[in-house]
Amino acid sequence: MSLSPELTQKILAEVAAGFEEQIAFTEALGRYPSLRGQEHTAQDFLHDALKTRGYAMDRWAIDVDEIRHHPGFSPVTVDYSNAINVVGTLRPREETGRSLVLNGHIDVVPTGPLEMWSAPPFEPHRDGDWLYGRGVADMKAGIAANVFAVDALARLGYRPAATLYQQSVVEEECTGNGALAALLRGYRADAAIIPEPVDDKLVRANTGVLWFRVRVQGVPVHVREAGSGANAIEAAYELIRGLRELEAAWNARKTDHRYFEELDHPINFNVGKIAGGDWASSVPAWCEFDCRIALYPGEKPAEAAREIEDHLRQVSESISFLANNPPEIVFNGFFAEGYVLEEGSEAEGTLARAHLSSYSAPMQSFVSPAYLDGRVFVIYGDTPCMVYGPVSEAIHGFDERVSLSSVKRITGTIALFIAEWCGLEEI
Amino acid sequence: MSLSPELTQKILAEVAAGFEEQIAFTEALGRYPSLRGQEHTAQDFLHDALKTRGYAMDRWAIDVDEIRHHPGFSPVTVDYSNAINVVGTLRPREETGRSLVLNGHIDVVPTGPLEMWSAPPFEPHRDGDWLYGRGVADMKAGIAANVFAVDALARLGYRPAATLYQQSVVEEECTGNGALAALLRGYRADAAIIPEPVDDKLVRANTGVLWFRVRVQGVPVHVREAGSGANAIEAAYELIRGLRELEAAWNARKTDHRYFEELDHPINFNVGKIAGGDWASSVPAWCEFDCRIALYPGEKPAEAAREIEDHLRQVSESISFLANNPPEIVFNGFFAEGYVLEEGSEAEGTLARAHLSSYSAPMQSFVSPAYLDGRVFVIYGDTPCMVYGPVSEAIHGFDERVSLSSVKRITGTIALFIAEWCGLEEI
């Protein structure tokens, strides 16, 4: 089943030969500011790049009505007109191998204050082994790796001997509805790879994630009567403190969850955005803040959501202003379960062999406390999905960067995986 | 010196006779959404209303360069192109009495969430004795009282026997630069009245006010690494808590300040606005919040500012993230001293007589923990300035309202004050 040493070396050499072009492609992708709601121009670029390569192309805007019934659906508060998924399909003459999805997400998170960046975030640049730019690590380098792994095989005269899908999806950073929409459009395969920036390792399990917005609203007054009104901004902080308590309680449960008991702090709560009030001299009448919290695989988002609501109600009851003005809680994004990639699958065995050839070192796995679209494949597609990708630093931060030597090896692994998993046929 | 009972009653009756028209005028003023930076349309309305009445009109945009040297100047972070002051001057044939400024501010504070209002804030409406609307109490009813007090005298065939200035200024809710600009344009008088909504009382003393913005900025990361970044929103709360400590320390000093020792809580700190972060799943890199704090009369803004900076530095040193990323503090508005209206002035005596006639009850004074433009007249113009105005509720809040019966009596007081202070001449 495994590849010959000669073919292995030929493939890795061809990946290396194409790597400068792959970096240029990654940089080109990185120049598109594919923030939420404006991913479509990057998707159009990718669509054309795949079409030129001979993929059969599919491009569509997510239709909420087509996915909202699904248990993996996350609530949406934005317009999806420009939430475009792109899938390219490469078919063999004869389907002799096992089919594969190569998936990546095109959406990137906001940059934060530009002055905190050493260089403009949407003008990728290299410095030694690092390629810098917003979304370059998370995860345009991965999308490029998917494309160039197949390209390397093509330059050697080969095509996968089973159907291969290149998926570029949106909404991975906020709902996971992009990958879900692709699944519900009918895309299925015998395995999937998502080259997220996960430090040259395989994700064994990850957390689910919930997003929610909490809004405090009450009666404001002139600050001269500060005692008679209640400050919504400071009331919000009582709730944030309460959510930190909930986080601690959930972390204490880690011993009940396989793979997570070894993590120091598997459940991360984050308050990521806040806005409140409108005038320094008015006691603020409102404050709202956006939160993210993780949940263990197997825990249902709806139950976790109820626990959050109950906890915030409890906190509110002890604070007179909040008791009179109970906070409003809206689940406005991720409503997603975590997953566990069961050990011992053939797909994982194949990936481990490919990794060993590419890295000359055994593949390690780890448990991630972050959301990953892998859950769509594993939980709802019953597909072994291997989230496996390059070394990075500061994703979601300033000066986000990806290690190019790592990307090259990851690309080699993916190319070898395709060769063994799908098999090869001559073009 | 005091007015005859007959003239007193004639004046009060004439104020009452014109009161329906005065309410309509107040409502018309209230329909202008004269928020900061967009006061000019209301000012144009007022300009025309005064011009029609025969005032000599002056209308100008505040020029920061003309006032920035003055110790009463507050820092400005906005464009003043539409920060228009309006002053109407009414001169007697012969200057036999004492001159007077009737001052009011046209700017209003933001409405906050519209759904918290029982009715649209810029569509004033009456319900019993209350007139509702944003800025109707604070202080368009006062501006109308100034105008209609003179109108009542005019209908009786009288004009003040000394120069009278109707001033409508901007920037009272944020810097006090509007009243300052009027002073520095040369407007001086023997006394001034500002009918702010102060519950039918005279302001004996008030606090100074400082505005400042605190910005926390640091290195964010993906929430999966929440431990390695520091949450700017939560760091901001440490600073807010620190400022509450400073507030307590300043309140403890009240015994050193005449008039303030009797107040329960003379120094109010307020965090009135907050914004931070941009993504629920990114540890926020920045957070900034807008504050207001009071200071006692006699305390210099620059010294208080230094104390705030020192205190925040101290708080920051105990928090590793803030120690590495010290908060930035910008004084971005009020940089204003408080004032004391010395007891026993002739102007106050005149006002007390007028009040007694209008209310059939002695005038009371009180100490206000709020900023007032009176400080410009008292401290920098050496002019007895009487902040004295109607009963209100919920200024800076929702459903702001002013008592119409109170406004009528205040207008009567002002008309009687003019008659005695300026004297009257027949038109």
PDB file of C-alpha atoms in Angstrom, chain A residues 118-248:
ATOM      1  CA  SER A 118       4.997  45.979  11.772  1.00  0.00           C
ATOM      2  CA  ALA A 119       3.783  46.007   8.172  1.00  0.00           C
ATOM      3  CA  PRO A 120       0.367  46.283   6.507  1.00  0.00           C
ATOM      4  CA  PRO A 121      -1.537  43.067   7.276  1.00  0.00           C
ATOM      5  CA  PHE A 122      -2.846  42.554   3.751  1.00  0.00           C
ATOM      6  CA  GLU A 123       0.525  43.017   2.095  1.00  0.00           C
ATOM      7  CA  PRO A 124       2.192  39.700   2.893  1.00  0.00           C
ATOM      8  CA  HIS A 125       5.952  39.789   3.176  1.00  0.00           C
ATOM      9  CA  ARG A 126       8.735  37.309   3.887  1.00  0.00           C
ATOM     10  CA  ASP A 127      11.390  37.586   6.500  1.00  0.00           C
ATOM     11  CA  GLY A 128      13.626  34.536   6.649  1.00  0.00           C
ATOM     12  CA  ASP A 129      11.462  31.478   7.185  1.00  0.00           C
ATOM     13  CA  TRP A 130       8.372  33.511   8.091  1.00  0.00           C
ATOM     14  CA  LEU A 131       5.654  34.739   5.810  1.00  0.00           C
ATOM     15  CA  TYR A 132       3.717  37.533   7.504  1.00  0.00           C
ATOM     16  CA  GLY A 133       0.169  38.740   6.987  1.00  0.00           C
ATOM     17  CA  ARG A 134      -3.355  38.510   8.335  1.00  0.00           C
ATOM     18  CA  GLY A 135      -4.767  35.139   7.393  1.00  0.00           C
ATOM     19  CA  VAL A 136      -1.555  33.932   5.831  1.00  0.00           C
ATOM     20  CA  ALA A 137      -1.209  31.291   8.543  1.00  0.00           C
ATOM     21  CA  ASP A 138      -4.915  30.984   9.352  1.00  0.00           C
ATOM     22  CA  MET A 139      -5.215  29.605   6.753  1.00  0.00           C
ATOM     23  CA  LYS A 140      -4.290  30.716   3.277  1.00  0.00           C
ATOM     24  CA  ALA A 141      -0.966  28.882   3.432  1.00  0.00           C
ATOM     25  CA  GLY A 142      -3.046  25.749   4.014  1.00  0.00           C
ATOM     26  CA  ILE A 143      -5.300  26.418   1.044  1.00  0.00           C
ATOM     27  CA  ALA A 144      -2.233  26.953  -1.120  1.00  0.00           C
ATOM     28  CA  ALA A 145      -0.728  23.711   0.222  1.00  0.00           C
ATOM     29  CA  ASN A 146      -3.877  21.857  -0.839  1.00  0.00           C
ATOM     30  CA  VAL A 147      -3.696  23.292  -4.343  1.00  0.00           C
ATOM     31  CA  PHE A 148       0.046  22.868  -4.810  1.00  0.00           C
ATOM     32  CA  ALA A 149       0.142  19.305  -3.495  1.00  0.00           C
ATOM     33  CA  VAL A 150      -2.084  18.314  -6.419  1.00  0.00           C
ATOM     34  CA  ASP A 151      -0.090  20.575  -8.760  1.00  0.00           C
ATOM     35  CA  ALA A 152       3.146  18.777  -7.869  1.00  0.00           C
ATOM     36  CA  LEU A 153       1.585  15.439  -8.761  1.00  0.00           C
ATOM     37  CA  ALA A 154       0.286  16.907 -12.014  1.00  0.00           C
ATOM     38  CA  ARG A 155       3.726  18.138 -12.976  1.00  0.00           C
ATOM     39  CA  LEU A 156       4.934  14.568 -12.491  1.00  0.00           C
ATOM     40  CA  GLY A 157       2.203  13.427 -14.881  1.00  0.00           C
ATOM     41  CA  TYR A 158      -0.186  12.119 -12.236  1.00  0.00           C
ATOM     42  CA  ARG A 159      -3.747  12.735 -11.201  1.00  0.00           C
ATOM     43  CA  PRO A 160      -5.489  11.253  -8.121  1.00  0.00           C
ATOM     44  CA  ALA A 161      -7.136   7.947  -8.948  1.00  0.00           C
ATOM     45  CA  ALA A 162     -10.215   8.924  -6.948  1.00  0.00           C
ATOM     46  CA  THR A 163     -12.375  12.007  -6.810  1.00  0.00           C
ATOM     47  CA  LEU A 164     -10.626  14.871  -5.075  1.00  0.00           C
ATOM     48  CA  TYR A 165     -12.405  18.007  -3.901  1.00  0.00           C
ATOM     49  CA  GLN A 166     -10.676  21.295  -3.246  1.00  0.00           C
ATOM     50  CA  GLN A 167     -12.946  23.172  -0.852  1.00  0.00           C
ATOM     51  CA  SER A 168     -12.495  26.797   0.097  1.00  0.00           C
ATOM     52  CA  VAL A 169     -15.185  27.731   2.580  1.00  0.00           C
ATOM     53  CA  VAL A 170     -16.226  30.841   4.471  1.00  0.00           C
ATOM     54  CA  GLU A 171     -17.457  31.363   8.027  1.00  0.00           C
ATOM     55  CA  GLU A 172     -14.911  29.174   9.796  1.00  0.00           C
ATOM     56  CA  GLU A 173     -13.988  31.981  12.166  1.00  0.00           C
ATOM     57  CA  CYS A 174     -17.509  32.659  13.396  1.00  0.00           C
ATOM     58  CA  THR A 175     -20.096  29.948  12.702  1.00  0.00           C
ATOM     59  CA  GLY A 176     -18.730  26.975  10.801  1.00  0.00           C
ATOM     60  CA  ASN A 177     -21.660  27.333   8.438  1.00  0.00           C
ATOM     61  CA  GLY A 178     -19.410  27.371   5.363  1.00  0.00           C
ATOM     62  CA  ALA A 179     -18.128  23.836   5.827  1.00  0.00           C
ATOM     63  CA  LEU A 180     -21.612  22.739   6.857  1.00  0.00           C
ATOM     64  CA  ALA A 181     -23.112  24.184   3.677  1.00  0.00           C
ATOM     65  CA  ALA A 182     -20.571  22.245   1.608  1.00  0.00           C
ATOM     66  CA  LEU A 183     -21.485  19.021   3.380  1.00  0.00           C
ATOM     67  CA  LEU A 184     -25.192  19.641   2.879  1.00  0.00           C
ATOM     68  CA  ARG A 185     -24.610  20.405  -0.792  1.00  0.00           C
ATOM     69  CA  GLY A 186     -23.626  16.770  -1.013  1.00  0.00           C
ATOM     70  CA  TYR A 187     -19.851  16.830  -0.845  1.00  0.00           C
ATOM     71  CA  ARG A 188     -18.702  13.628   0.819  1.00  0.00           C
ATOM     72  CA  ALA A 189     -15.475  11.687   0.658  1.00  0.00           C
ATOM     73  CA  ASP A 190     -13.623   8.844   2.310  1.00  0.00           C
ATOM     74  CA  ALA A 191     -11.346  11.246   4.161  1.00  0.00           C
ATOM     75  CA  ALA A 192     -10.671  14.927   4.586  1.00  0.00           C
ATOM     76  CA  ILE A 193      -7.633  17.049   5.394  1.00  0.00           C
ATOM     77  CA  ILE A 194      -7.727  20.613   6.698  1.00  0.00           C
ATOM     78  CA  PRO A 195      -4.265  22.211   6.892  1.00  0.00           C
ATOM     79  CA  GLU A 196      -5.011  24.629   9.714  1.00  0.00           C
ATOM     80  CA  PRO A 197      -1.956  26.104  11.463  1.00  0.00           C
ATOM     81  CA  VAL A 198      -1.534  23.421  14.114  1.00  0.00           C
ATOM     82  CA  ASP A 199       2.229  23.147  14.522  1.00  0.00           C
ATOM     83  CA  ASP A 200       2.975  20.176  12.251  1.00  0.00           C
ATOM     84  CA  LYS A 201       0.635  17.994  14.268  1.00  0.00           C
ATOM     85  CA  LEU A 202      -2.636  16.154  13.898  1.00  0.00           C
ATOM     86  CA  VAL A 203      -5.629  17.307  15.917  1.00  0.00           C
ATOM     87  CA  ARG A 204      -6.877  14.378  17.959  1.00  0.00           C
ATOM     88  CA  ALA A 205      -9.801  16.226  19.479  1.00  0.00           C
ATOM     89  CA  ASN A 206     -11.017  19.752  19.881  1.00  0.00           C
ATOM     90  CA  THR A 207     -13.554  21.744  21.780  1.00  0.00           C
ATOM     91  CA  GLY A 208     -16.873  22.977  20.603  1.00  0.00           C
ATOM     92  CA  VAL A 209     -17.407  26.700  20.714  1.00  0.00           C
ATOM     93  CA  LEU A 210     -20.290  28.994  21.566  1.00  0.00           C
ATOM     94  CA  TRP A 211     -20.521  32.653  20.706  1.00  0.00           C
ATOM     95  CA  PHE A 212     -22.908  34.936  22.473  1.00  0.00           C
ATOM     96  CA  ARG A 213     -23.592  38.592  23.026  1.00  0.00           C
ATOM     97  CA  VAL A 214     -24.708  39.897  26.381  1.00  0.00           C
ATOM     98  CA  ARG A 215     -26.537  43.203  26.549  1.00  0.00           C
ATOM     99  CA  VAL A 216     -27.183  45.156  29.706  1.00  0.00           C
ATOM    100  CA  GLN A 217     -29.644  47.982  29.441  1.00  0.00           C
ATOM    101  CA  GLY A 218     -31.062  50.218  32.117  1.00  0.00           C
ATOM    102  CA  VAL A 219     -32.036  53.716  33.052  1.00  0.00           C
ATOM    103  CA  PRO A 220     -29.285  56.312  32.775  1.00  0.00           C
ATOM    104  CA  VAL A 221     -29.144  59.743  34.333  1.00  0.00           C
ATOM    105  CA  HIS A 222     -26.916  62.782  34.505  1.00  0.00           C
ATOM    106  CA  VAL A 223     -23.769  61.922  36.342  1.00  0.00           C
ATOM    107  CA  ARG A 224     -24.725  64.486  39.016  1.00  0.00           C
ATOM    108  CA  GLU A 225     -27.275  61.857  40.100  1.00  0.00           C
ATOM    109  CA  ALA A 226     -24.918  58.949  39.607  1.00  0.00           C
ATOM    110  CA  GLY A 227     -26.295  57.227  42.669  1.00  0.00           C
ATOM    111  CA  SER A 228     -29.795  56.970  41.249  1.00  0.00           C
ATOM    112  CA  GLY A 229     -28.855  55.334  37.960  1.00  0.00           C
ATOM    113  CA  ALA A 230     -26.782  52.244  37.528  1.00  0.00           C
ATOM    114  CA  ASN A 231     -23.767  52.142  35.322  1.00  0.00           C
ATOM    115  CA  ALA A 232     -24.348  49.581  32.562  1.00  0.00           C
ATOM    116  CA  ILE A 233     -20.622  49.355  31.792  1.00  0.00           C
ATOM    117  CA  GLU A 234     -19.761  48.430  35.339  1.00  0.00           C
ATOM    118  CA  ALA A 235     -22.743  46.080  35.546  1.00  0.00           C
ATOM    119  CA  ALA A 236     -21.382  44.352  32.442  1.00  0.00           C
ATOM    120  CA  TYR A 237     -18.165  43.694  34.297  1.00  0.00           C
ATOM    121  CA  GLU A 238     -20.017  41.863  37.022  1.00  0.00           C
ATOM    122  CA  LEU A 239     -21.326  39.545  34.338  1.00  0.00           C
ATOM    123  CA  ILE A 240     -17.883  39.086  32.804  1.00  0.00           C
ATOM    124  CA  ARG A 241     -16.568  38.173  36.225  1.00  0.00           C
ATOM    125  CA  GLY A 242     -19.447  35.720  36.550  1.00  0.00           C
ATOM    126  CA  LEU A 243     -18.532  34.132  33.241  1.00  0.00           C
ATOM    127  CA  ARG A 244     -14.959  33.684  34.443  1.00  0.00           C
ATOM    128  CA  GLU A 245     -16.416  31.699  37.344  1.00  0.00           C
ATOM    129  CA  LEU A 246     -18.344  29.556  34.901  1.00  0.00           C
ATOM    130  CA  GLU A 247     -15.154  29.006  32.916  1.00  0.00           C
ATOM    131  CA  ALA A 248     -13.412  27.791  36.072  1.00  0.00           C
TER     132      ALA A 248
END
